[in-house]
Short mmCIF file of the C-alpha atoms (twelve columns), coordinates in Angstrom:
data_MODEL
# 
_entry.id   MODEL 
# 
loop_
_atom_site.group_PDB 
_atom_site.id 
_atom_site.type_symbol 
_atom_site.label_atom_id 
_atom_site.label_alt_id 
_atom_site.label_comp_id 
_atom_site.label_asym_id 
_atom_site.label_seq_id 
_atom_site.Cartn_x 
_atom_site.Cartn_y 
_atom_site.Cartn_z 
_atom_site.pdbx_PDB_model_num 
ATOM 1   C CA . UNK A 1   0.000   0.000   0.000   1 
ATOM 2   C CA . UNK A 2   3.361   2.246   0.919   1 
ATOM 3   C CA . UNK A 3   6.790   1.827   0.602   1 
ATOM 4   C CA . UNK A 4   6.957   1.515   4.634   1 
ATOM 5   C CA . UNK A 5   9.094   -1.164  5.796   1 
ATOM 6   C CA . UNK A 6   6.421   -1.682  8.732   1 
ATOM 7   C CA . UNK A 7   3.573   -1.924  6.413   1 
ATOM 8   C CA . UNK A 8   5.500   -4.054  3.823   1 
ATOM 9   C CA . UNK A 9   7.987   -5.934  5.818   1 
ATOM 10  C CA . UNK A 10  6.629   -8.994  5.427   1 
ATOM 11  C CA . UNK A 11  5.960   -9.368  2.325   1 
ATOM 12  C CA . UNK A 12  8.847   -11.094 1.421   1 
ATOM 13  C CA . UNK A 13  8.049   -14.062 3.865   1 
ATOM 14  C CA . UNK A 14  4.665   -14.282 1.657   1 
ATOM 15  C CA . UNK A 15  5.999   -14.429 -1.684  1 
ATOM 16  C CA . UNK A 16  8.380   -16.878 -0.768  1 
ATOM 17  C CA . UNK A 17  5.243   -19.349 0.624   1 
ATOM 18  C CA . UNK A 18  3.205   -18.003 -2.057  1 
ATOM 19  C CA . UNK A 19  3.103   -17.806 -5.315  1 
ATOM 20  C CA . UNK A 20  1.723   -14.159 -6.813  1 
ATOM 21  C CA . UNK A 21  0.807   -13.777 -10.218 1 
ATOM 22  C CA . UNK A 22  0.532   -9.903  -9.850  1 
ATOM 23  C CA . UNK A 23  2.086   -6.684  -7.061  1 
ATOM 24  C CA . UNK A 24  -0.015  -3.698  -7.204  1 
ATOM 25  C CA . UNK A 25  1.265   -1.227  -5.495  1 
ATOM 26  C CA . UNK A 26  0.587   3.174   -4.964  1 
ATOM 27  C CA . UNK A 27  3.931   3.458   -7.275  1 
ATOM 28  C CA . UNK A 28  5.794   5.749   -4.971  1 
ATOM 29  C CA . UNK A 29  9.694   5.120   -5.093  1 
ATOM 30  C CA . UNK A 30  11.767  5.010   -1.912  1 
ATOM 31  C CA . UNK A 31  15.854  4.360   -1.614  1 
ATOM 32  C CA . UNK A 32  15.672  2.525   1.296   1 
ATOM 33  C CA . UNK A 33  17.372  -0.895  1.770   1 
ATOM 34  C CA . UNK A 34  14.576  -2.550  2.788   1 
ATOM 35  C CA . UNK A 35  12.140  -1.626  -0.294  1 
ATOM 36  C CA . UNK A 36  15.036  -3.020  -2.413  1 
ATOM 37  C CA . UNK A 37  14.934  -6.150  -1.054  1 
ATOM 38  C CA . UNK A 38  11.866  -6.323  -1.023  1 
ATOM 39  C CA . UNK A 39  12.386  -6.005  -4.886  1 
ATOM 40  C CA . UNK A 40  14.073  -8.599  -4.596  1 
ATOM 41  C CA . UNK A 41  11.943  -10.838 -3.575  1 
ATOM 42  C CA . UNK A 42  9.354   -9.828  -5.653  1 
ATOM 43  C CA . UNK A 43  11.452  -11.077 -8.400  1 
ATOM 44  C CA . UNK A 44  10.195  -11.192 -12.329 1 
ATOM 45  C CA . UNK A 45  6.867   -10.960 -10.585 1 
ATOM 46  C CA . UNK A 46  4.618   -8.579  -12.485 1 
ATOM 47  C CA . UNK A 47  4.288   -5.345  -11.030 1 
ATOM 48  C CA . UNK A 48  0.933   -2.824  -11.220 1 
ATOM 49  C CA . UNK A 49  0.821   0.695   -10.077 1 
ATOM 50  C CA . UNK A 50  -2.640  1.437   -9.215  1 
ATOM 51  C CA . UNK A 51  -4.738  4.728   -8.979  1 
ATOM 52  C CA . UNK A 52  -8.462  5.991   -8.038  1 
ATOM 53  C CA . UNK A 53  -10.840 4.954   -10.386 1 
ATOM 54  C CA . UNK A 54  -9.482  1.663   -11.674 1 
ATOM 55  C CA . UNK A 55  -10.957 -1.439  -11.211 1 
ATOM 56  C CA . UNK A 56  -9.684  -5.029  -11.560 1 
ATOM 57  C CA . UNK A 57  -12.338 -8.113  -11.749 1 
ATOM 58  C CA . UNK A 58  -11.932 -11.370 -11.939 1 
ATOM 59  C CA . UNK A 59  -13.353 -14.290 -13.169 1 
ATOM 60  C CA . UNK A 60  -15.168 -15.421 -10.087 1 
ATOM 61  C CA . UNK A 61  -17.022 -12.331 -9.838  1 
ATOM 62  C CA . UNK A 62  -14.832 -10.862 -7.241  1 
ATOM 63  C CA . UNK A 63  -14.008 -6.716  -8.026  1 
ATOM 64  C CA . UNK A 64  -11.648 -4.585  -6.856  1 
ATOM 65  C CA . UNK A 65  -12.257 -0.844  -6.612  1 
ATOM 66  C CA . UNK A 66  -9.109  1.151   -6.108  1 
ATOM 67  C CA . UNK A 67  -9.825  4.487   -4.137  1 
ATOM 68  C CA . UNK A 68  -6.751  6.243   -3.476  1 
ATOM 69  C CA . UNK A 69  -4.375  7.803   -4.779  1 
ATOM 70  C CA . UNK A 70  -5.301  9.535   -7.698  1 
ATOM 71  C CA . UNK A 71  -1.800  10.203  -9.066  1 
ATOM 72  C CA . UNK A 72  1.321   8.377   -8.139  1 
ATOM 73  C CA . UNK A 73  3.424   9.606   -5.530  1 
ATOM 74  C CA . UNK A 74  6.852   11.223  -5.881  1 
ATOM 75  C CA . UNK A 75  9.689   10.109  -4.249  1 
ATOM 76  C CA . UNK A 76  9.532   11.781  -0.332  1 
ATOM 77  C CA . UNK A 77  6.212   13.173  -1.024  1 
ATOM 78  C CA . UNK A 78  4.144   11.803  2.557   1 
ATOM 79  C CA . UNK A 79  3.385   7.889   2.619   1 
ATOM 80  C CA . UNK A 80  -0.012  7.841   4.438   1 
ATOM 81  C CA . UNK A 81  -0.856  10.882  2.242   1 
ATOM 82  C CA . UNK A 82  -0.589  8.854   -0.746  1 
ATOM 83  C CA . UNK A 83  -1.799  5.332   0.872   1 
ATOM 84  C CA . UNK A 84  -3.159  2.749   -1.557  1 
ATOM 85  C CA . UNK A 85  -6.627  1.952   -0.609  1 
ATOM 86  C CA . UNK A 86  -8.747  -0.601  -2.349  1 
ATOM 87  C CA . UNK A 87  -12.325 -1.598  -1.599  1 
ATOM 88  C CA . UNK A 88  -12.894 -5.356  -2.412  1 
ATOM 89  C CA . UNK A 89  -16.425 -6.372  -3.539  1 
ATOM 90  C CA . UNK A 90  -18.551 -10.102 -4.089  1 
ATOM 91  C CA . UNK A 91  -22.193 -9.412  -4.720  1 
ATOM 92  C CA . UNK A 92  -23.365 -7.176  -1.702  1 
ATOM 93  C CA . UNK A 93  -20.426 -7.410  0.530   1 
ATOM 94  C CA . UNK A 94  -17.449 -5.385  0.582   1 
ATOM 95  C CA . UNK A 95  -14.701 -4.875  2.255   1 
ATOM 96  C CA . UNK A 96  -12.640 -1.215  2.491   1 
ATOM 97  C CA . UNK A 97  -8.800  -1.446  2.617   1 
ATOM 98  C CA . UNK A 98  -7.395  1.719   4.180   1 
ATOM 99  C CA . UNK A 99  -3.901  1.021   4.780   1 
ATOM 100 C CA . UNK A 100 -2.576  3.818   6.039   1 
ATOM 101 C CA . UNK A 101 -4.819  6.367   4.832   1 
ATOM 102 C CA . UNK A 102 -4.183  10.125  6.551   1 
ATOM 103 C CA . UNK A 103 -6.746  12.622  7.380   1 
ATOM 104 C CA . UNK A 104 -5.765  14.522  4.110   1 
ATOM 105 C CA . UNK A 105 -6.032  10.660  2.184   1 
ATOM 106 C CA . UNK A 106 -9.422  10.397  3.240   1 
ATOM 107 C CA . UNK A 107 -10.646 13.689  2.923   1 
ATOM 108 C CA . UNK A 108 -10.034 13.582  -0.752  1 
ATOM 109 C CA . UNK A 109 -12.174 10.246  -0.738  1 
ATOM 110 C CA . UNK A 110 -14.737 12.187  0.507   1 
ATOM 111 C CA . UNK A 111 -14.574 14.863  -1.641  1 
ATOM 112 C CA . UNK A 112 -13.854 13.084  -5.020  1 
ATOM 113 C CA . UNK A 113 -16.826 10.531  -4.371  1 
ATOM 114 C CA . UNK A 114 -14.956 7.587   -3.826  1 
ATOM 115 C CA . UNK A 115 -15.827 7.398   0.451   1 
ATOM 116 C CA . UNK A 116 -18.675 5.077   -0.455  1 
ATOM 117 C CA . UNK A 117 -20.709 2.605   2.027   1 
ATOM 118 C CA . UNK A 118 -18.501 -0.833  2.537   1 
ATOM 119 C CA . UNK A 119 -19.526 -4.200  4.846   1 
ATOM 120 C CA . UNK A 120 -16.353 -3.869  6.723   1 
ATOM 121 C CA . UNK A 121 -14.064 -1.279  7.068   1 
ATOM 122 C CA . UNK A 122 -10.450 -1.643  8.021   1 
ATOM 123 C CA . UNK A 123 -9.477  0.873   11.146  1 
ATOM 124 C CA . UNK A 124 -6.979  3.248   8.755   1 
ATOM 125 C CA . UNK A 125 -2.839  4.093   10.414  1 
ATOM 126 C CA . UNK A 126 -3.673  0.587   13.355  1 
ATOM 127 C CA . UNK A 127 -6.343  2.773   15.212  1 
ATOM 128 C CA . UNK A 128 -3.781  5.384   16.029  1 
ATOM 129 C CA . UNK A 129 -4.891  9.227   16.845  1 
ATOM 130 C CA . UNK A 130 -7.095  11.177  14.466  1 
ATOM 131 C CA . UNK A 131 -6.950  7.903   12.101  1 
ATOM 132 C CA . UNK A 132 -10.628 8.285   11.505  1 
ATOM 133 C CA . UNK A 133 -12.454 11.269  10.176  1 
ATOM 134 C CA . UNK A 134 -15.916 11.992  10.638  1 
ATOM 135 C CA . UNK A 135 -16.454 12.428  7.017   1 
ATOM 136 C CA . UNK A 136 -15.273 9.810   5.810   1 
ATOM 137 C CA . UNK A 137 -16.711 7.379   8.571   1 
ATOM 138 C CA . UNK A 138 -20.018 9.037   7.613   1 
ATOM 139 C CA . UNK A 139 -19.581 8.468   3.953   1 
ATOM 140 C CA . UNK A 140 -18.372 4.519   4.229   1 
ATOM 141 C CA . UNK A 141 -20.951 3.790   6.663   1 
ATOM 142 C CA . UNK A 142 -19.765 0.380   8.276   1 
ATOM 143 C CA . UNK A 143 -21.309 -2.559  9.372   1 
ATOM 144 C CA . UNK A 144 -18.244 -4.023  11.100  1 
ATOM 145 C CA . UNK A 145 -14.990 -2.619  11.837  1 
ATOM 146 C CA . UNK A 146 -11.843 -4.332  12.045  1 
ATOM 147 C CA . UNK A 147 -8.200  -3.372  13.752  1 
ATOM 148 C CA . UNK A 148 -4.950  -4.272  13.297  1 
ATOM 149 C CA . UNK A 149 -3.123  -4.178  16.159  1 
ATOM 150 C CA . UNK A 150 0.041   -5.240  18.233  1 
ATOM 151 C CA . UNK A 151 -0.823  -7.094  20.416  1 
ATOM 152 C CA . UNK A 152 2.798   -5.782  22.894  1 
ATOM 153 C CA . UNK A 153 1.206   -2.451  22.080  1 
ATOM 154 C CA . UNK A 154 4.691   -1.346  21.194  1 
ATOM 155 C CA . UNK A 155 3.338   2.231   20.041  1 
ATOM 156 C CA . UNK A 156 0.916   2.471   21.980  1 
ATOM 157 C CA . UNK A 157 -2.098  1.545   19.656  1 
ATOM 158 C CA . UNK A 158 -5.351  1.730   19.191  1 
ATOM 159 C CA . UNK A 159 -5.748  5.356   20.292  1 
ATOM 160 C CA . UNK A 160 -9.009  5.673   22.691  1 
ATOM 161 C CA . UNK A 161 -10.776 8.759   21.185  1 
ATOM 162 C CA . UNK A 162 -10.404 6.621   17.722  1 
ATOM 163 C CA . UNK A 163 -11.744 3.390   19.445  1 
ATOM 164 C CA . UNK A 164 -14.997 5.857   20.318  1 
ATOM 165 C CA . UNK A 165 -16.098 6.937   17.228  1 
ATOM 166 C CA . UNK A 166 -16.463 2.893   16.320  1 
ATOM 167 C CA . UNK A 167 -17.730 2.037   19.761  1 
ATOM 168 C CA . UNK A 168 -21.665 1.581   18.400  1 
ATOM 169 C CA . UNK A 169 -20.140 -0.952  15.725  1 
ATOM 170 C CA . UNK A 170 -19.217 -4.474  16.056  1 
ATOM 171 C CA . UNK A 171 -15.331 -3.840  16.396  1 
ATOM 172 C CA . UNK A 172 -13.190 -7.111  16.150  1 
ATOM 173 C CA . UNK A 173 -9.581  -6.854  17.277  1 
ATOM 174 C CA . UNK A 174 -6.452  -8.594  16.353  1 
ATOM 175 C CA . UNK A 175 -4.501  -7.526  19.142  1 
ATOM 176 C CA . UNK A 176 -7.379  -9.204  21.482  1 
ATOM 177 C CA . UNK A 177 -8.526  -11.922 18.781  1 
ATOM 178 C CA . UNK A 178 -5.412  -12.874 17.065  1 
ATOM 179 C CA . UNK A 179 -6.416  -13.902 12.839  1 
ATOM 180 C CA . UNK A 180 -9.641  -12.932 11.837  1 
ATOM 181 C CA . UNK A 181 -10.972 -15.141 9.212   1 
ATOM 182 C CA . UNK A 182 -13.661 -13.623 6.786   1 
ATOM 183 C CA . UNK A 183 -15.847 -15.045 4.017   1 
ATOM 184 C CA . UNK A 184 -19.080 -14.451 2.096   1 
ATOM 185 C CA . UNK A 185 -21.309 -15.972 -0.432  1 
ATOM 186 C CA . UNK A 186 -21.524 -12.189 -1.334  1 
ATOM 187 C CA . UNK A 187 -24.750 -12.250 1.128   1 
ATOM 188 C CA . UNK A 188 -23.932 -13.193 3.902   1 
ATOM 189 C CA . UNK A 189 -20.650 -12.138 5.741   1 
ATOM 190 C CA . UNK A 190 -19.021 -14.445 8.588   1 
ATOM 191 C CA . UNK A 191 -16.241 -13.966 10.673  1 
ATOM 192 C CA . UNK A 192 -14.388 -16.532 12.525  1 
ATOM 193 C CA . UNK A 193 -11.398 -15.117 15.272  1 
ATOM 194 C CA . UNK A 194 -8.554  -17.096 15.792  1 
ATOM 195 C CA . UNK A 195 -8.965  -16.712 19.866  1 
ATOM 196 C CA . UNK A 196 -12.950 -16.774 20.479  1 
ATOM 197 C CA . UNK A 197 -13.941 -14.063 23.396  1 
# 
C-alpha cells in the first residue's frame, strides 16, 4: 500500500510461501534498503501501479475498486498521504482497505466521491490518533470494523478517542482476537477469530 518497511515488511516471507501472479502497489519510489529487497523478492513478478478509479475483476465475480491515490506519488512526497486503498467487492459485501490512509487521504475520498458505504471497514494508520475522520466514517458507513493491532502495544495503539467513534459498531480486534478469518457468499458475511472471546 506504501513503501513503509512496517507496512510491507513482510511481504517477502509471503511471496516466498506463495506464489503471486501480480504486485499492485501506490507506485511511490523510496531508496531505502529494505524496499530493495523487497524487490528482490518480488522477483520477475509482475508489477501494477494502481490509482483511483481503476478497477480489476476477476473471473469469479470478485471486483476490486481502487480508491486512493489519484496520481502516483513522488519520491519523499508523505506515505499515508498517498496510501493505496482498495475496496474489495462479491455481490453485496465489501470490504474497504485503508492502509494507512491520513486525514488529508481520506478527505479527498470524501470529496472526489470515492468514500462510499462498505460491509467492513479496516481501522486506517492501526487505530492510532485522528486515524478516523468523521467524514469519511459518515460516507463509508460500516457494518463491522476491524483493527490491526500489536498485540505488545509497542506504540501504543489503538488510540481511545479513535476506538470511540467505532464504539456503536461491532469492532473485532487482532490484538485481542489474534487472525480474523472472513468469508461471504456475497450475502452473507461471517467472521471466525482465531482466539474466540
Amino acid at each position: 500500500t506504501q513503501p513503509d518497511d512496517y507496512d510491507y515488511g513482510a511481504l517477502p516471507e509471503v511471496l516466498q510461501r506463495y506464489r503471486a501472479g501480480m504486485i499492485v502497489t501506490n507506485g511511490q519510489p523510496s531508496l531505502s534498503r529494505t524496499y530493495a529487497s523487497l524487490l528482490t523478492a518480488v522477483g520477475d513478478t509482475p508489477m501494477q501501479t494502481l490509482r483511483a478509479g481503476q478497477n480489476i475483476t476477476f473471473s469469479d465475480g470478485v471486483a476490486l475498486e481502487v480508491l486512493h491515490p489519484e496520481q502516483p506519488p513522488a519520491l519523499g512526497e508523505s506515505l499515508d498521504d498517498s496510501a493505496l486503498v482498495m475496496r474489495l467487492s462479491y455481490g453485496s459485501a465489501s470490504f474497504l482497505i485503508t492502509s494507512d490512509a491520513s486525514a488529508v487521504a481520506q478527505q479527498e475520498m470524501v470529496d472526489e466521491g470515492y468514500a462510499a458505504p462498505s460491509t467492513v471497514l479496516i481501522l486506517p494508520k492501526h487505530g492510532t490518533a485522528r486515524a478516523l475522520e468523521d467524514a469519511f466514517l459518515d460516507a463509508v458507513q460500516p457494518q463491522i470494523v476491524l483493527l490491526e493491532s500489536d498485540p505488545a502495544n509497542r506504540i501504543g495503539d489503538p488510540d481511545p478517542d479513535t476506538l470511540a467513534k467505532v464504539e456503536h459498531l461491532p469492532l473485532y480486534r487482532t490484538d485481542i482476537s489474534g487472525t480474523l478469518h472472513l468469508w461471504t457468499d456475497g450475502n452473507t458475511l461471517w467472521l471466525l477469530p482465531q482466539i474466540a472471546s
